[in-house]
Amino acid sequence: MLQFLLRRSIGAVVILILISAFTFFLFFSIPQDPALLACGKNCTPDAIKIIHQNLGLDKPVPVQYWNFMVGIFAGRDFAVGHCSAPCFGYSFANNQPVWNTIVDRFPTTLSLTVGGAFVFLLVGLGTGMLAAWKRGTAVDKTFSSVSLVLSSMQIYFLGPIVLGLLVYSTDILSSPKYVPFTENPGQWFVGLLIPWIVLSVIFTANYTRMSRSTMIEQLQEEHVRTAKAKGMSSRYVFFRYAWRGSLIPIVTIFGMDLGSLFGGAIITEQTFSLAGIGRLAVESVIKTDLPMIMGVMLFSAFMILLFNIIVDAAYAWIDPRVRLS
Amino acid sequence: MTVSPQPASVRTLDTEPDTEPVLNKGGQGSELVGRSPGQLMWRRFKRDRTGMVSAVVVLMFFVVGLLAPVISWLYGKDPYTLYGQESLDLLDDFSFPTGKFGGMSGEHWFGIEPGLGRDIFIQLVYGIRNSLLIGLAVTAATVVTGILVGVTAGYMGGKTDYWLGRLIDFLLAFPSTLFFVAFMPVVVALFVSPEDETPTYVRVLALFLVLWFLGWMGLARLMRGETLSLREREFIEAAKVSGAPPWRIIRKELLPNLVTPILVQSTYMLPAAVTAEAGLSFLGVGLLEPTPDWGRMFALAGKVYENDPTYMFFPGVAMVIFVVCFNLLGDSLRDAFDPKAGR
């Protein structure tokens, strides 16, 4: 088991290195002059010179990449100051090291994702299992058609509608904003409630459909039939046998969703103007802040790979066959 | 040796209630006439009312998209004219439509865009056209790439399979939306110097390239799996033994058996590509003003929603209908091709 996880971690590190190299070389060697990209229209030669110095563009690209990678572990010195140990570069648009901005922004994304995931996992699994339990009845049909429509919704469409219903026309809630949990848990909860609802509505529908179909599949398995034939109560069979088996595909998708959400729920954050990692990415693309984009990219890829490994560990915990092989 | 199932081309002739061979009336006695799998599929599909309705709706979207210039000509308006500036009574002092429901009238069916005062109906028609055509091109390219990579990996096996698998792992680790957002300026910079104005076709090309680059892996994985299981079947082995070259085996034996998953997956991939394009434009990195775009309408709609909620109504409802119908169509296609798959 430990060996298995170790092997997976090494694989993840290799992929991270490849992604960093790929992104770095695309950003810093494809445009004839990355400084021009960062500077944009109406650029003066002086400005270009400063960007060149700041980004270290006077050195060959492999050397720049090496400096970047070393900086992550050892820190780096820039003309503007020192950037300590996990140094993912220095953002000249924000005048601070990339890592500090990411650390500042991450709690927003973390809160958004954890709350949203809690809701969609709970509601999605619940409705999906209920639909499978009552297969073919009106309950099942209602859930299935509602989830079909909801899963076809877009966050940027549903978001304003919910805002309109709960904020603009009725004043039940105030506009969404992020208040740190440590500062005021109540306001943290109220401020993020609408984003959670909207984010989870879209995901819930997928989880309902998925858990319904895997549950139905599981209920037709032979071990479930055997258990029923032995005279176990159908409730016991449903939860102990079928549910456990249906977890594996759900854990896979859940891990993938969590990984990509932690790396920035871009559209949700943009819709509700929440300053998380996703919004940071969009802002830095619009400002063409190359070091920041690079840092966010690596951070998000790391999150995805981290959750892949967590999923693998969860497999082993759920399914003993994985542990043995 | 175990008994393996028969190849699909034979299997489809079995005795489903709706697949009974027809009796040849004119001939002497009763001669049996078989139907091709395609005909059988069409017969089953025609009976599926949900599927037929979704197919018609989906077709309508394509017709609207393709005939946008004709619609514009019939309707007498184009997506660029600022009607609100031409006749000053359409927008109020705050640039919001004066009329009820976002300025809906016989003249402007879906109302007037707040701010610039363009016609919403024709904006939406052209927006659908642009998003749909980009989505269609992306889907076509990703499907072809997915088939090529997947079938190659599955059929060749060994080292090729291993390295293509690693390539897919690598690309799947990319945060996809972030990748699309981050690489748009880089890909644009490939073609145009950042100092110059970017022509619209370059943005379209860049959108196509980034969406294609991270779009094909799912289908490739599926194709690989299907090919792997087909490769060991008797009819492929028979073809090999009788000396058929690999290209012929792939074309004549493998691909016909892959048509079902390819078609079904494509109907799921197309709306995903369209909404991904719309999402990028919503974020401000896709198509830019003044090119009409479905997704960008939502960006403006979100800003003005508090004062002019009707602006979002038509683009939003159109998009929900579009995605729902495509998903229903995909489900119906799957059922029609393979009634045994069940739900």
XYZ file of C-alpha atoms in Angstrom:
668
model
C 0.000 0.000 0.000
C 2.680 2.463 1.057
C 4.778 1.408 -1.889
C 1.818 1.936 -4.211
C 1.266 5.461 -2.937
C 4.968 6.210 -3.168
C 5.024 5.094 -6.791
C 2.014 7.255 -7.564
C 3.624 10.253 -5.860
C 6.779 9.893 -7.919
C 4.644 9.749 -11.050
C 2.850 12.908 -9.953
C 6.142 14.723 -9.363
C 7.322 13.759 -12.855
C 4.091 15.075 -14.365
C 4.408 18.312 -12.367
C 7.941 18.840 -13.662
C 6.740 18.187 -17.215
C 3.840 20.603 -16.832
C 6.092 23.301 -15.413
C 8.557 22.837 -18.271
C 5.819 22.805 -20.888
C 4.144 25.926 -19.522
C 7.433 27.731 -18.990
C 8.754 27.110 -22.474
C 5.465 28.030 -24.090
C 5.257 31.260 -22.155
C 8.864 32.310 -22.417
C 10.016 31.071 -25.774
C 7.122 31.019 -28.218
C 6.336 34.730 -28.366
C 9.218 36.457 -30.106
C 9.559 38.582 -26.998
C 7.608 37.695 -23.868
C 8.229 41.189 -22.557
C 6.127 42.531 -25.393
C 3.334 40.173 -24.368
C 3.549 41.402 -20.786
C 3.783 45.024 -21.854
C 1.046 45.019 -24.493
C 0.129 47.867 -26.734
C 1.730 51.291 -26.469
C 4.911 49.878 -25.020
C 7.959 52.069 -24.632
C 11.479 50.696 -25.134
C 12.285 51.675 -21.543
C 9.395 49.645 -20.193
C 10.520 46.642 -22.235
C 14.026 47.003 -20.857
C 12.740 46.983 -17.285
C 10.588 43.901 -17.924
C 13.565 42.167 -19.502
C 15.630 42.818 -16.415
C 12.848 41.880 -14.018
C 11.930 38.599 -15.662
C 15.560 37.713 -16.337
C 14.779 37.421 -20.040
C 18.354 38.230 -21.069
C 19.450 34.695 -20.213
C 18.706 31.661 -22.409
C 15.353 29.958 -21.722
C 16.765 26.739 -20.172
C 18.757 28.833 -17.696
C 15.660 30.846 -16.875
C 13.760 27.612 -16.289
C 16.538 26.258 -14.070
C 16.511 29.457 -12.016
C 12.765 29.194 -11.698
C 12.889 25.598 -10.479
C 15.735 26.261 -8.053
C 13.822 29.264 -6.757
C 10.908 27.055 -5.715
C 13.127 25.195 -3.266
C 15.839 27.676 -2.375
C 14.293 31.082 -2.885
C 15.534 33.748 -5.252
C 16.759 37.304 -5.255
C 15.168 39.786 -7.594
C 16.200 43.355 -8.292
C 13.213 44.400 -6.193
C 14.013 42.185 -3.247
C 14.277 38.680 -1.889
C 11.636 36.056 -2.590
C 11.809 33.348 0.047
C 11.675 29.586 -0.199
C 8.624 28.460 -2.132
C 9.374 31.134 -4.736
C 7.237 30.844 -7.855
C 8.543 34.070 -9.274
C 7.788 37.693 -8.663
C 4.711 39.428 -9.981
C 5.654 42.883 -11.164
C 2.037 43.764 -11.756
C 1.206 43.177 -8.071
C 4.624 44.048 -6.691
C 4.860 40.968 -4.545
C 6.046 37.383 -4.847
C 3.589 35.127 -6.673
C 3.391 32.694 -3.765
C 2.183 35.363 -1.316
C -0.715 36.275 -3.591
C -1.670 32.620 -4.027
C -1.589 32.113 -0.259
C -3.761 35.207 0.156
C -6.300 34.045 -2.374
C -6.478 30.353 -1.539
C -8.748 30.538 1.554
C -11.556 31.963 -0.593
C -11.320 29.111 -3.078
C -10.954 26.598 -0.251
C -14.095 27.826 1.528
C -16.072 27.982 -1.694
C -15.070 24.454 -2.689
C -15.444 22.778 0.686
C -18.907 24.223 1.286
C -20.081 23.567 -2.253
C -18.679 20.039 -2.279
C -20.320 19.230 1.032
C -23.705 20.243 -0.336
C -23.461 18.592 -3.732
C -22.068 15.344 -2.444
C -24.720 15.030 0.241
C -27.689 16.087 -1.895
C -26.443 14.388 -5.053
C -25.814 11.022 -3.412
C -29.020 11.271 -1.428
C -31.294 11.992 -4.367
C -29.468 9.543 -6.619
C -29.814 6.717 -4.134
C -33.428 7.557 -3.484
C -34.105 7.506 -7.211
C -32.418 4.109 -7.516
C -34.323 2.793 -4.494
C -37.660 3.958 -5.956
C -36.681 3.115 -9.503
C -39.412 3.681 -12.072
C -41.714 5.571 -9.723
C -42.751 9.197 -9.923
C -39.973 10.112 -7.457
C -37.349 8.631 -9.742
C -38.760 10.304 -12.831
C -38.982 13.691 -11.161
C -35.406 13.524 -9.878
C -34.113 12.332 -13.225
C -35.763 15.048 -15.285
C -34.962 17.826 -12.816
C -31.327 16.777 -12.711
C -31.184 16.645 -16.506
C -32.304 20.264 -16.731
C -30.129 21.439 -13.851
C -27.022 19.763 -15.208
C -27.581 21.664 -18.453
C -27.542 24.997 -16.604
C -24.511 27.222 -16.714
C -23.195 28.887 -13.571
C -23.102 32.270 -15.307
C -26.812 31.911 -16.094
C -28.019 30.475 -12.799
C -25.862 32.795 -10.664
C -27.571 36.066 -11.577
C -31.001 34.420 -11.324
C -30.348 33.278 -7.764
C -28.860 36.678 -6.948
C -31.977 38.295 -8.361
C -34.274 36.079 -6.312
C -32.445 36.227 -2.998
C -30.657 39.573 -3.096
C -31.964 42.191 -5.517
C -35.707 41.642 -5.266
C -36.207 40.215 -1.787
C -33.153 41.246 0.258
C -33.131 37.874 2.021
C -29.341 37.784 1.759
C -26.720 40.380 0.993
C -24.431 40.172 -2.037
C -21.942 37.318 -1.755
C -18.581 38.200 -0.281
C -15.791 36.352 1.426
C -15.217 36.940 5.133
C -12.515 34.729 6.664
C -13.911 31.955 8.833
C -11.526 32.874 11.652
C -12.835 36.438 11.649
C -16.555 35.794 11.746
C -17.949 32.301 11.099
C -21.494 33.595 10.783
C -20.693 36.124 8.094
C -18.438 33.596 6.382
C -21.409 31.251 6.099
C -23.938 33.857 4.998
C -21.530 35.479 2.553
C -20.792 32.244 0.736
C -24.267 30.726 0.862
C -25.334 31.828 -2.633
C -22.128 30.708 -4.368
C -22.423 27.368 -2.592
C -26.003 26.938 -3.723
C -25.240 27.805 -7.330
C -22.033 25.795 -7.517
C -23.666 22.771 -5.934
C -26.815 22.894 -8.073
C -24.758 22.296 -11.210
C -22.697 19.529 -9.644
C -25.542 17.931 -7.675
C -27.362 17.093 -10.879
C -24.341 15.150 -12.169
C -23.974 13.279 -8.902
C -27.660 12.397 -8.850
C -27.485 10.907 -12.330
C -24.258 9.103 -11.633
C -25.106 7.639 -8.247
C -28.499 6.523 -9.550
C -27.012 4.616 -12.457
C -24.179 3.022 -10.461
C -26.590 2.013 -7.703
C -28.898 0.372 -10.237
C -25.918 -1.384 -11.758
C -24.785 -2.578 -8.330
C -28.242 -3.822 -7.381
C -28.070 -6.198 -10.335
C -24.728 -7.650 -9.245
C -24.567 -11.261 -8.202
C -23.304 -10.683 -4.673
C -26.296 -8.440 -4.054
C -28.636 -11.134 -5.327
C -26.957 -13.701 -3.143
C -27.308 -11.477 -0.122
C -30.998 -11.009 -0.885
C -31.448 -14.736 -1.386
C -29.952 -15.317 2.021
C -32.847 -13.356 3.408
C -31.091 -10.172 4.450
C -33.328 -7.154 4.707
C -33.356 -5.101 1.545
C -32.279 -2.033 3.491
C -29.205 -3.829 4.783
C -28.353 -5.094 1.312
C -28.904 -1.635 -0.152
C -26.546 0.142 2.220
C -23.996 -2.534 3.115
C -23.556 -4.210 -0.255
C -24.751 -2.075 -3.122
C -23.828 1.335 -1.732
C -20.274 0.330 -0.995
C -19.804 -0.971 -4.497
C -21.277 2.144 -6.053
C -18.813 4.361 -4.211
C -15.813 3.646 -6.417
C -16.858 5.513 -9.565
C -18.246 8.316 -7.412
C -15.026 8.680 -5.441
C -13.127 8.933 -8.734
C -15.274 11.722 -10.093
C -15.458 13.470 -6.738
C -11.676 13.508 -6.466
C -11.334 14.929 -9.958
C -13.963 17.600 -9.301
C -12.414 18.597 -5.976
C -8.950 18.771 -7.488
C -10.029 21.048 -10.284
C -12.189 23.224 -7.997
C -9.356 23.720 -5.503
C -7.239 24.938 -8.374
C -9.775 27.713 -8.897
C -13.526 27.610 -9.463
C -12.979 30.097 -12.265
C -16.485 30.710 -13.542
C -18.139 30.690 -10.111
C -15.572 33.094 -8.713
C -15.970 35.361 -11.715
C -19.768 35.283 -11.540
C -19.845 36.308 -7.876
C -16.704 38.464 -7.928
C -15.013 36.339 -5.274
C -11.269 36.920 -5.137
C -10.069 33.316 -5.260
C -7.456 31.480 -7.277
C -9.673 31.293 -10.357
C -10.324 35.010 -10.429
C -6.623 35.595 -9.855
C -5.920 33.557 -12.984
C -8.357 35.558 -15.097
C -7.048 38.867 -13.738
C -3.454 37.941 -14.448
C -4.302 36.752 -17.960
C -5.998 40.054 -18.684
C -2.976 41.896 -17.238
C -0.630 39.368 -18.926
C 1.203 38.863 -15.669
C 3.296 35.889 -16.854
C 4.922 34.899 -13.531
C 1.519 34.889 -11.836
C -0.119 32.765 -14.556
C 2.771 30.342 -14.340
C 2.422 30.083 -10.552
C -1.341 29.584 -10.595
C -1.022 26.986 -13.341
C 1.464 24.938 -11.322
C -0.581 25.324 -8.158
C -3.739 24.063 -9.871
C -1.969 21.154 -11.516
C -0.539 20.246 -8.106
C -4.050 20.229 -6.621
C -5.361 17.959 -9.374
C -2.515 15.486 -8.922
C -2.769 15.607 -5.133
C -6.421 14.648 -5.327
C -5.666 11.887 -7.817
C -3.390 10.358 -5.216
C -5.979 10.840 -2.472
C -8.500 9.067 -4.696
C -6.106 6.167 -5.146
C -5.668 5.911 -1.392
C -9.433 6.032 -0.938
C -9.838 3.167 -3.422
C -7.610 0.995 -1.333
C -9.660 1.859 1.717
C -13.009 1.129 0.047
C -12.075 -1.818 -2.125
C -9.897 -4.531 -0.566
C -9.085 -5.955 -4.021
C -6.985 -2.882 -4.769
C -5.005 -3.322 -1.551
C -4.084 -6.900 -2.374
C -3.024 -6.479 -5.967
C -11.479 -21.891 -25.382
C -14.388 -19.815 -24.228
C -17.344 -19.001 -26.372
C -17.131 -15.374 -27.295
C -20.049 -13.272 -28.478
C -20.592 -12.763 -32.150
C -19.477 -9.597 -33.874
C -21.925 -6.731 -33.801
C -22.784 -6.935 -37.474
C -24.231 -10.379 -36.925
C -25.729 -9.656 -33.552
C -28.012 -6.910 -34.805
C -29.991 -9.456 -36.817
C -31.355 -11.143 -33.728
C -35.016 -11.315 -32.917
C -35.940 -8.057 -31.299
C -39.667 -7.400 -31.642
C -38.971 -4.446 -33.886
C -36.240 -6.054 -35.909
C -38.205 -8.924 -37.396
C -37.228 -9.382 -41.002
C -39.957 -8.203 -43.360
C -41.625 -10.648 -45.677
C -41.020 -9.959 -49.288
C -44.582 -9.636 -50.528
C -44.210 -9.735 -54.284
C -41.982 -12.799 -54.423
C -43.059 -16.401 -54.499
C -43.408 -17.788 -51.011
C -41.805 -15.867 -48.191
C -38.303 -14.696 -48.859
C -36.518 -13.051 -45.937
C -34.936 -9.642 -46.427
C -32.484 -8.470 -43.762
C -31.969 -4.905 -42.710
C -28.660 -3.173 -42.257
C -27.736 -2.110 -38.700
C -28.165 1.493 -39.842
C -31.739 0.863 -40.942
C -32.544 -0.923 -37.696
C -31.129 1.962 -35.720
C -33.150 4.471 -37.704
C -36.352 2.451 -37.135
C -35.764 2.361 -33.385
C -34.796 6.023 -33.298
C -37.945 7.086 -35.152
C -40.088 5.505 -32.452
C -38.356 7.434 -29.679
C -40.451 10.566 -29.440
C -38.099 12.405 -27.053
C -35.213 11.649 -29.359
C -37.033 12.899 -32.446
C -38.136 16.130 -30.767
C -34.604 16.809 -29.480
C -33.191 16.055 -32.913
C -35.549 18.595 -34.480
C -34.687 21.242 -31.885
C -30.974 20.630 -32.301
C -31.393 20.876 -36.038
C -33.199 24.194 -35.593
C -30.198 25.587 -33.731
C -27.951 24.591 -36.609
C -30.354 26.093 -39.140
C -30.470 29.352 -37.150
C -26.692 29.359 -36.913
C -26.083 28.650 -40.580
C -28.800 30.941 -41.892
C -27.965 33.874 -39.586
C -27.268 36.245 -42.514
C -30.603 35.291 -44.117
C -32.425 35.805 -40.825
C -30.710 39.151 -40.439
C -31.861 40.143 -43.920
C -35.447 39.031 -43.311
C -35.550 40.673 -39.893
C -34.020 43.827 -41.315
C -31.392 44.353 -38.624
C -27.765 43.512 -38.197
C -25.808 42.721 -35.029
C -23.507 45.738 -35.223
C -25.863 48.691 -35.611
C -26.407 50.657 -32.394
C -30.170 51.126 -32.652
C -30.277 52.743 -29.239
C -28.076 55.590 -30.479
C -29.984 56.015 -33.722
C -33.399 56.597 -32.192
C -32.920 58.209 -28.838
C -36.209 57.109 -27.285
C -35.112 53.458 -27.047
C -32.703 53.944 -24.140
C -33.165 56.129 -21.085
C -30.613 58.455 -19.483
C -28.924 55.524 -17.745
C -28.649 53.589 -21.014
C -31.308 51.083 -20.007
C -34.139 50.213 -22.386
C -37.149 52.483 -21.932
C -39.782 49.981 -22.986
C -41.186 47.214 -20.794
C -39.382 43.859 -20.575
C -36.053 45.175 -21.759
C -37.592 47.133 -24.608
C -39.354 44.237 -26.311
C -41.503 45.383 -29.210
C -42.626 44.383 -32.665
C -39.565 46.195 -33.936
C -37.079 44.587 -31.531
C -38.463 41.156 -30.654
C -36.180 40.311 -27.762
C -35.577 43.894 -26.714
C -32.634 46.248 -26.780
C -29.221 45.703 -25.303
C -28.580 48.056 -22.384
C -25.604 50.331 -22.960
C -24.900 50.143 -26.652
C -28.487 49.565 -27.723
C -28.053 46.766 -30.207
C -30.879 44.406 -31.116
C -30.867 41.390 -28.788
C -32.582 38.973 -31.160
C -30.051 39.347 -33.938
C -27.182 39.469 -31.400
C -28.335 36.110 -30.084
C -28.733 34.636 -33.576
C -25.202 35.645 -34.510
C -23.914 34.688 -31.080
C -25.353 31.188 -31.531
C -23.820 31.066 -34.994
C -20.328 31.945 -33.806
C -20.325 29.756 -30.699
C -21.910 26.848 -32.524
C -19.533 26.909 -35.478
C -16.473 27.096 -33.233
C -17.900 24.293 -31.088
C -18.589 22.217 -34.179
C -15.065 22.653 -35.527
C -13.577 21.812 -32.135
C -15.750 18.696 -31.823
C -14.834 17.494 -35.300
C -11.124 17.942 -34.611
C -11.235 16.346 -31.146
C -13.241 13.381 -32.417
C -10.777 12.716 -35.234
C -7.817 13.075 -32.883
C -9.471 10.883 -30.270
C -10.158 8.128 -32.789
C -6.658 8.293 -34.257
C -4.865 8.186 -30.917
C -7.227 5.721 -29.253
C -7.347 3.193 -32.083
C -3.584 3.430 -32.604
C -2.926 2.834 -28.903
C -5.421 -0.005 -28.670
C -4.449 -1.714 -31.879
C -0.681 -1.401 -31.683
C -0.454 -2.134 -27.963
C 2.962 -2.449 -26.327
C 5.251 0.569 -26.199
C 3.049 2.773 -28.390
C 0.106 2.142 -26.103
C 2.215 2.839 -23.014
C 3.556 6.176 -24.229
C 0.242 7.382 -25.628
C -1.271 6.470 -22.258
C 1.358 8.558 -20.478
C 0.722 11.459 -22.860
C -2.980 11.284 -21.987
C -2.174 11.167 -18.251
C 0.013 14.208 -18.688
C -2.622 16.214 -20.526
C -5.339 15.178 -18.073
C -3.312 16.665 -15.222
C -3.648 20.123 -16.787
C -6.264 22.278 -15.105
C -8.395 22.611 -18.224
C -10.366 25.861 -17.800
C -7.277 27.549 -16.426
C -5.265 26.227 -19.335
C -7.771 27.643 -21.824
C -7.711 31.001 -20.083
C -3.945 31.136 -19.672
C -2.963 29.998 -23.130
C -5.295 32.191 -25.156
C -2.901 35.170 -25.159
C 0.087 32.918 -25.822
C -1.558 31.226 -28.795
C -2.712 34.580 -30.120
C 0.877 35.820 -29.792
C 1.946 32.925 -32.016
C 0.206 34.559 -34.955
C 0.138 38.259 -34.184
C 2.632 40.449 -32.437
C 1.142 41.707 -29.142
C 1.687 45.268 -30.351
C -0.764 44.905 -33.216
C -4.531 44.687 -33.243
C -5.646 41.027 -33.190
C -7.929 40.163 -36.098
C -11.031 38.161 -35.160
C -10.083 35.098 -37.197
C -6.893 34.762 -35.144
C -8.908 34.735 -31.923
C -11.209 32.117 -33.436
C -8.225 30.025 -34.453
C -6.675 30.386 -30.999
C -9.953 29.356 -29.337
C -10.129 26.357 -31.620
C -6.536 25.346 -30.863
C -6.726 25.537 -27.061
C -10.102 23.768 -26.895
C -8.894 21.069 -29.253
C -5.624 20.561 -27.421
C -7.267 19.463 -24.172
C -10.480 18.057 -25.620
C -9.664 14.698 -27.146
C -8.328 12.588 -24.269
C -11.639 11.228 -23.006
C -12.650 9.871 -26.381
C -9.141 8.497 -26.979
C -9.311 6.534 -23.728
C -12.713 5.147 -24.669
C -11.548 4.216 -28.183
C -8.477 2.517 -26.772
C -10.572 0.392 -24.434
C -13.049 -0.570 -27.137
C -10.265 -1.393 -29.586
C -8.475 -3.507 -27.006
C -11.544 -5.637 -26.419
C -12.376 -5.892 -30.136
C -8.829 -6.792 -31.086
C -9.079 -10.178 -29.415
C -12.376 -11.126 -31.057
C -12.599 -13.943 -33.598
C -13.621 -11.891 -36.599
C -10.525 -9.720 -36.278
C -8.349 -12.773 -35.871
C -10.002 -14.329 -38.902
C -9.233 -11.234 -40.929
C -5.630 -11.334 -39.740
C -5.246 -15.004 -40.590
C -6.664 -14.467 -44.045
C -3.903 -11.931 -44.621
C -5.725 -8.614 -44.422
C -3.340 -5.680 -43.955
C -3.694 -3.716 -40.676
C -5.163 -0.679 -42.413
C -7.942 -2.798 -43.903
C -8.636 -4.427 -40.551
C -8.917 -1.047 -38.855
C -11.086 0.418 -41.584
C -13.343 -2.520 -42.386
C -13.454 -4.526 -39.179
C -12.705 -2.178 -36.291
C -14.191 1.207 -37.205
C -17.690 -0.053 -38.105
C -17.884 -1.486 -34.601
C -16.779 1.819 -33.094
C -19.391 3.970 -34.835
C -21.842 3.742 -31.925
C -19.558 5.033 -29.149
C -18.113 7.661 -31.504
C -21.503 9.068 -32.465
C -22.875 8.966 -28.944
C -19.768 10.603 -27.472
C -19.779 13.292 -30.159
C -23.309 14.311 -29.275
C -22.153 14.778 -25.685
C -18.943 16.539 -26.706
C -20.498 19.160 -28.966
C -22.545 20.993 -26.294
C -19.545 20.765 -23.976
C -17.375 22.453 -26.604
C -19.993 25.129 -27.248
C -20.397 25.921 -23.549
C -16.618 25.908 -23.068
C -16.276 28.491 -25.842
C -19.116 30.509 -24.338
C -17.466 30.253 -20.920
C -14.187 31.650 -22.244
C -15.976 34.556 -23.867
C -17.864 35.092 -20.610
C -14.527 35.335 -18.806
C -13.347 37.894 -21.335
C -10.674 35.858 -23.088
C -12.732 34.449 -25.967
C -14.283 36.482 -28.745
C -14.133 40.205 -28.062
C -16.411 43.103 -28.929
C -17.892 43.798 -31.384
C -18.027 40.181 -32.631
C -21.341 38.761 -31.370
C -20.908 35.847 -28.994
C -23.356 33.759 -27.009
C -21.193 33.545 -23.896
C -20.252 37.194 -23.787
C -23.938 38.120 -23.583
C -23.916 36.550 -20.110
C -21.010 38.721 -18.996
C -23.010 41.869 -19.777
C -26.218 40.268 -18.472
C -24.579 39.569 -15.111
C -23.541 43.219 -14.816
C -26.957 44.666 -15.664
C -29.096 41.947 -14.088
C -30.163 44.085 -11.150
C -31.732 46.700 -13.446
C -32.514 44.787 -16.623
C -33.116 41.118 -15.853
C -34.844 40.391 -19.158
C -31.582 40.774 -21.051
C -30.378 37.421 -19.729
C -33.631 35.592 -20.389
C -33.323 34.670 -24.073
C -29.631 33.752 -24.258
C -29.992 31.730 -21.044
C -33.125 29.850 -21.982
C -31.751 29.179 -25.458
C -28.589 27.711 -23.960
C -30.449 25.474 -21.505
C -32.717 24.179 -24.288
C -29.696 23.594 -26.499
C -27.757 21.580 -23.911
C -30.798 19.623 -22.655
C -31.795 18.623 -26.192
C -28.283 17.568 -27.077
C -28.039 15.400 -23.979
C -31.445 13.841 -24.656
C -30.438 13.252 -28.258
C -27.273 11.517 -27.070
C -29.283 9.254 -24.756
C -31.733 8.405 -27.538
C -28.953 7.674 -30.002
C -27.339 5.358 -27.486
C -30.618 3.541 -26.945
C -31.303 3.302 -30.669
C -27.891 1.908 -31.480
C -27.748 -0.513 -28.647
C -31.121 -1.280 -27.063
C -29.455 -3.701 -24.679
C -27.369 -0.999 -23.008
C -30.389 0.122 -21.015
C -30.414 2.942 -18.539
